[in-house]
GROMACS .gro file of C-alpha atoms in nm:
model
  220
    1UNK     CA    1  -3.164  -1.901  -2.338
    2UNK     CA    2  -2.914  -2.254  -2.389
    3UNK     CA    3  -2.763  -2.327  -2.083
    4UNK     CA    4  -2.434  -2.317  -2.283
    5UNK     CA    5  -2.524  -1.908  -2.368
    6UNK     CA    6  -2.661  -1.828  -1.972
    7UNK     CA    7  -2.351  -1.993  -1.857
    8UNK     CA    8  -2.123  -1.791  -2.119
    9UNK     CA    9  -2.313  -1.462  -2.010
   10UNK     CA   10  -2.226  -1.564  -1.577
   11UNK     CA   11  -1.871  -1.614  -1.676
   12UNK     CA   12  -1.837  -1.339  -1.859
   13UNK     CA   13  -1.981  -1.128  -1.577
   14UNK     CA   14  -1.720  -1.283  -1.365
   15UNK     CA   15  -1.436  -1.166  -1.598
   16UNK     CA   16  -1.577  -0.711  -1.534
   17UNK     CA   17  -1.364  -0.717  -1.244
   18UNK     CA   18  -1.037  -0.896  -1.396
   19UNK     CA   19  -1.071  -0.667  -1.708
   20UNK     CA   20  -1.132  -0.394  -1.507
   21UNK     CA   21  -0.764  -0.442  -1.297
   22UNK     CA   22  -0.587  -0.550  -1.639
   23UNK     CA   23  -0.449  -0.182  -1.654
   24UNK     CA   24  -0.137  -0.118  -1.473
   25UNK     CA   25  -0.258   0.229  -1.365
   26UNK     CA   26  -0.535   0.105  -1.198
   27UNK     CA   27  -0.373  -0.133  -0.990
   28UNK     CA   28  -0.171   0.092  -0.851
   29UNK     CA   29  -0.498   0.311  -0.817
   30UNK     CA   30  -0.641  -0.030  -0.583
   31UNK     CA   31  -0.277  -0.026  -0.394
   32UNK     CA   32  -0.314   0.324  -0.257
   33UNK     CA   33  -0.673   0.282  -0.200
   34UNK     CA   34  -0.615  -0.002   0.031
   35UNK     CA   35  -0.457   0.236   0.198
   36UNK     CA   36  -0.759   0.490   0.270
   37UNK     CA   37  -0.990   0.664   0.061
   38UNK     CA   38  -0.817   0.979  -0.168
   39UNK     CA   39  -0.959   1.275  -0.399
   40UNK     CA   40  -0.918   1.215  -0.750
   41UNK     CA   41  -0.695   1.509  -0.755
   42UNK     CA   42  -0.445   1.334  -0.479
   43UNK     CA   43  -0.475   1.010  -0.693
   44UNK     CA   44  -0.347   1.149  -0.994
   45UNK     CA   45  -0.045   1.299  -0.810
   46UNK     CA   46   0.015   0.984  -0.673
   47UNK     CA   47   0.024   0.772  -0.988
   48UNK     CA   48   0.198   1.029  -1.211
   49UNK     CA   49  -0.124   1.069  -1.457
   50UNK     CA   50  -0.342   1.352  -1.537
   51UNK     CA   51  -0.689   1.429  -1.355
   52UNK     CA   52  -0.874   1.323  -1.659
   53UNK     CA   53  -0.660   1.015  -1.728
   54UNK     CA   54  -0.746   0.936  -1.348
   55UNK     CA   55  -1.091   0.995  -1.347
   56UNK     CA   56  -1.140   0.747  -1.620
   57UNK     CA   57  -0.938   0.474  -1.458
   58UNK     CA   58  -1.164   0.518  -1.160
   59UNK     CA   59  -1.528   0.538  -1.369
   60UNK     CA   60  -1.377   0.166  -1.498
   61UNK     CA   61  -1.294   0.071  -1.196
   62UNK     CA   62  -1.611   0.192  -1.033
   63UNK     CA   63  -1.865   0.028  -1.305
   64UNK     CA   64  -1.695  -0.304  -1.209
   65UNK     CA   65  -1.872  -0.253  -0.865
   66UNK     CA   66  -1.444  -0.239  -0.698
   67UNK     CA   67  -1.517   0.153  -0.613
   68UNK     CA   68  -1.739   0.349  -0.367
   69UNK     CA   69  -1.723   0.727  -0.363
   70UNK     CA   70  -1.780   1.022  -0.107
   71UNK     CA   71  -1.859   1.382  -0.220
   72UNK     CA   72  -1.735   1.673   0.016
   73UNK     CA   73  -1.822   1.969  -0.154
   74UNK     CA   74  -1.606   1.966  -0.466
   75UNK     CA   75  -1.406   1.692  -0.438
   76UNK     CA   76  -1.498   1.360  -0.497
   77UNK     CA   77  -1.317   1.076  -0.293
   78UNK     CA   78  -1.252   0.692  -0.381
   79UNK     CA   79  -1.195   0.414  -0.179
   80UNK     CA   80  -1.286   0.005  -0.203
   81UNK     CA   81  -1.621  -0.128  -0.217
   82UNK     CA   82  -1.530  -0.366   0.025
   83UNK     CA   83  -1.210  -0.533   0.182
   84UNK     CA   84  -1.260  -0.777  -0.055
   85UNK     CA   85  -1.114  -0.568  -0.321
   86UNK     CA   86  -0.805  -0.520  -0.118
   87UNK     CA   87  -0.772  -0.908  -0.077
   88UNK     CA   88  -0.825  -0.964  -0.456
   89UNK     CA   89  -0.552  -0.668  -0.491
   90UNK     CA   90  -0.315  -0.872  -0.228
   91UNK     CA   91  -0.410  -1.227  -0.398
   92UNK     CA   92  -0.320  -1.117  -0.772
   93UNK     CA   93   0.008  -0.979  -0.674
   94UNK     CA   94   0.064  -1.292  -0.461
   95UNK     CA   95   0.025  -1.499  -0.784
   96UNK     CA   96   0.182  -1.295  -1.033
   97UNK     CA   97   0.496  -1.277  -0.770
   98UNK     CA   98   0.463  -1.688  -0.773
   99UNK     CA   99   0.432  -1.747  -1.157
  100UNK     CA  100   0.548  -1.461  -1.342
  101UNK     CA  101   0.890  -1.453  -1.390
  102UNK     CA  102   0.932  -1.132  -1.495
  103UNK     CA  103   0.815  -1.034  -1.199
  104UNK     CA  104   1.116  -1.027  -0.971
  105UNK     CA  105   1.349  -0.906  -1.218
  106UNK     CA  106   1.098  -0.577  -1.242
  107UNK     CA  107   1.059  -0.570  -0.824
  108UNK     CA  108   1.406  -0.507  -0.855
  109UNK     CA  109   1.447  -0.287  -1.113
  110UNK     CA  110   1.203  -0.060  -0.926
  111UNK     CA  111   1.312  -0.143  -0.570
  112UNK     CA  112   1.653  -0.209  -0.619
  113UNK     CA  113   1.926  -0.465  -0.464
  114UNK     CA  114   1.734  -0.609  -0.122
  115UNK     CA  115   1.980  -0.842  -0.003
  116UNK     CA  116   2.111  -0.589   0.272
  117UNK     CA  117   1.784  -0.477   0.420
  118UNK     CA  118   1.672  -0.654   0.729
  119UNK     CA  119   1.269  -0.716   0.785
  120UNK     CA  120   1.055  -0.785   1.086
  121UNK     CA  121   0.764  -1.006   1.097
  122UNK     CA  122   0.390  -0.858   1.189
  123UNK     CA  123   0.452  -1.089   1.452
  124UNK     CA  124   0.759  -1.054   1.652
  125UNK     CA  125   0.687  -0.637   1.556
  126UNK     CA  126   0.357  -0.686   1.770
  127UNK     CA  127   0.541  -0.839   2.052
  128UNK     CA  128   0.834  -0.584   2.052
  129UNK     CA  129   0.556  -0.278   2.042
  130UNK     CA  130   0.367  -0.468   2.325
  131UNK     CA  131   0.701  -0.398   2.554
  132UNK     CA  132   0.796  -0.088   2.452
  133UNK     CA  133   1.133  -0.189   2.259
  134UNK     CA  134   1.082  -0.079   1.898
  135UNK     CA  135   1.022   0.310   1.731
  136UNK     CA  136   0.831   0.274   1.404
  137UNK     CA  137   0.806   0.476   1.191
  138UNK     CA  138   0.500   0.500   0.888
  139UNK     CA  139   0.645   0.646   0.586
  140UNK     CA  140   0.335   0.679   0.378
  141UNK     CA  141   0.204   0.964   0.309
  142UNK     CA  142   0.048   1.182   0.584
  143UNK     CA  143  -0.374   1.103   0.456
  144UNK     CA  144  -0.271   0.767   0.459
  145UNK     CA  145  -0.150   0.758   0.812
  146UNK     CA  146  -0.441   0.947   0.902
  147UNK     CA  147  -0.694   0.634   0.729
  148UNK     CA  148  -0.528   0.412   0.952
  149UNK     CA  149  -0.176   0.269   1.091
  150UNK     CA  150  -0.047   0.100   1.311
  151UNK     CA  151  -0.125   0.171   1.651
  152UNK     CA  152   0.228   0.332   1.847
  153UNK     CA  153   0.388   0.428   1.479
  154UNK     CA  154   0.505   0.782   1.400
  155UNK     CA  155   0.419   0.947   1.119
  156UNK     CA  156   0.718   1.009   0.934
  157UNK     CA  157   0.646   1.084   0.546
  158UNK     CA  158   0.972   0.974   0.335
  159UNK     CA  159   1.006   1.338   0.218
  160UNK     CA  160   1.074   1.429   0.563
  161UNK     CA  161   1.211   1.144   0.734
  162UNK     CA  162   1.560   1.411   0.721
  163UNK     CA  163   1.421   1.646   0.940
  164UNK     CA  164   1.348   1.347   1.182
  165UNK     CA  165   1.667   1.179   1.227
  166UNK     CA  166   1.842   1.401   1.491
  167UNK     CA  167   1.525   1.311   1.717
  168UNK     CA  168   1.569   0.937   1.655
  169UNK     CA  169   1.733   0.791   1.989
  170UNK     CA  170   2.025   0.637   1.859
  171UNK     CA  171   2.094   0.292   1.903
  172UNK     CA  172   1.729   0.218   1.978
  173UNK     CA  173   1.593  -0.020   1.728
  174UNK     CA  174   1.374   0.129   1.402
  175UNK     CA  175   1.147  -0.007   1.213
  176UNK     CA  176   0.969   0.146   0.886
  177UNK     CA  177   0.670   0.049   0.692
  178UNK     CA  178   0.491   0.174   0.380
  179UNK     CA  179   0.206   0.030   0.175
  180UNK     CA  180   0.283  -0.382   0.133
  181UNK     CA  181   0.579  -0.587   0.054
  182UNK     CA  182   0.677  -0.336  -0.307
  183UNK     CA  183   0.639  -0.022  -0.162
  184UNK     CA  184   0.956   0.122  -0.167
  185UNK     CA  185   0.938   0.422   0.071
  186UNK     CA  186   0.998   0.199   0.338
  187UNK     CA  187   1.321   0.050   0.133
  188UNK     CA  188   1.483   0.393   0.128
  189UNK     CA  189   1.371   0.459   0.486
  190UNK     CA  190   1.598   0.189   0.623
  191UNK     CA  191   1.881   0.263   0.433
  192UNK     CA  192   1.863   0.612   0.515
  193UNK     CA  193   1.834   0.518   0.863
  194UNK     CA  194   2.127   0.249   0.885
  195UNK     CA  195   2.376   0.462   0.650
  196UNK     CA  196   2.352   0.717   0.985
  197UNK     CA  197   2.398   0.492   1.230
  198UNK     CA  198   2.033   0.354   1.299
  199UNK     CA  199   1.945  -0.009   1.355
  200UNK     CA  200   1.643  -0.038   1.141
  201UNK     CA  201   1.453  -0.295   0.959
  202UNK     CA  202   1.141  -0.294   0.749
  203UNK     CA  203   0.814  -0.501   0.819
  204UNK     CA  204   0.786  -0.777   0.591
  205UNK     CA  205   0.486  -0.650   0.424
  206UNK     CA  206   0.269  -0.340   0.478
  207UNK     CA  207   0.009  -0.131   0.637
  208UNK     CA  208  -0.295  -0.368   0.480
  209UNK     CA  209  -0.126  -0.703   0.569
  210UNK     CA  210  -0.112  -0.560   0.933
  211UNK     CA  211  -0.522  -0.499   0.939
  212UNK     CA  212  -0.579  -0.783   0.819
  213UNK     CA  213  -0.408  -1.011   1.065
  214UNK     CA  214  -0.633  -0.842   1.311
  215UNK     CA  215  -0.290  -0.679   1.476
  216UNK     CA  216  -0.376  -0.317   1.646
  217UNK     CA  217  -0.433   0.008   1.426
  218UNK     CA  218  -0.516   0.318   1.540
  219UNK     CA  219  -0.702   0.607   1.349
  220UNK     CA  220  -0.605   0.995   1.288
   0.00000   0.00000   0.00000
């Protein structure tokens, strides 16, 4: 073999895994799996498709080497390969967010008008946990709590974060977090919480942005 045709083959090895996460479906399907591993069935409710639609984004996903699974009995759960895949995940929305236009006017579209929500850094949020001054509040999803979270946060799924707010100590500060910095459960958690009266702000990012700094998580 030319050195010209080995050197086409290595490269075109290299581009499996960016063909493989050229599907917006399976993006998202790398965004909630950074989260924790989930059952194909709790995958498809997340991302609005069909179990066999899902399934078929994941067997893509998996033969690019981005997927490990788990059987427990007759479900079948996903998660990433490595952390590596949730880096690559973090590191092509950083870029597209840098040098795709489009993107911003879509973040809004989806997330809608920002401008009045206040956020925290990982790193003042870490000090103000340290001394007790801050409740926070995960809005994921319950199995995503349960994969990991920050350690001291409540979990306090969006769908329910109603039934919460009479126990919320008014005037004590708030803080809500979701998946990463366009995960908008965290969005409508805040202005729930300020349009009754709560001081709240959202972390700047998310749930994987906190691991990864090394800042404390808790399990369960």
């Amino acid at each position: 073999m030319s050195d010209r045709a080995a050197k086409d083959e290595l490269y075109d090895g290299f581009s499996v895994v960016a063909k493989a996460l050229a599907n917006g479906r399976r993006a998202e399907i790398i965004d909630v799996l950074s989260q924790g591993e989930r059952s194909v069935e709790d995958l498809a409710t997340e991302i609005g498709q069909s179990v066999a639609n899902t399934s078929q984004h994941l067997r893509h996903l998996a033969r690019a080497g981005l997927l490990r699974t788990r059987r427990d009995g007759n479900h079948i759960f996903y998660s990433p390969a490595s952390s590596s895949v949730a880096d690559l995940w973090q590191a092509l929305r950083a870029v597209a967010a840098d040098h795709v236009a489009e993107v911003d006017r879509l973040a809004t579209r989806y997330l809608g008008d920002r401008d009045g929500l206040e956020t925290i850094s990982r790193d003042e949020l870490a000090r103000r946990l340290h001394t007790g001054e801050v409740i926070v509040l995960d809005v994921r999803p319950v199995a995503e709590y349960r994969a990991g979270h920050i350690l001291g946060a409540r979990p306090v799924p969006i769908g329910q974060l109603h039934v919460e707010l009479d126990q919320l100590t008014k005037g004590h500060d708030i803080v809500a977090y979701c998946r990463g910095p366009y995960c908008v459960y965290a969005d409508d958690a805040v202005r729930e919480l300020v349009s009754r009266g709560h001081p709240a702000r959202r972390l700047e990012d998310g749930y994987p942005e906190w691991a990864k700094a090394g800042l404390p998580t808790a399990r369960g």
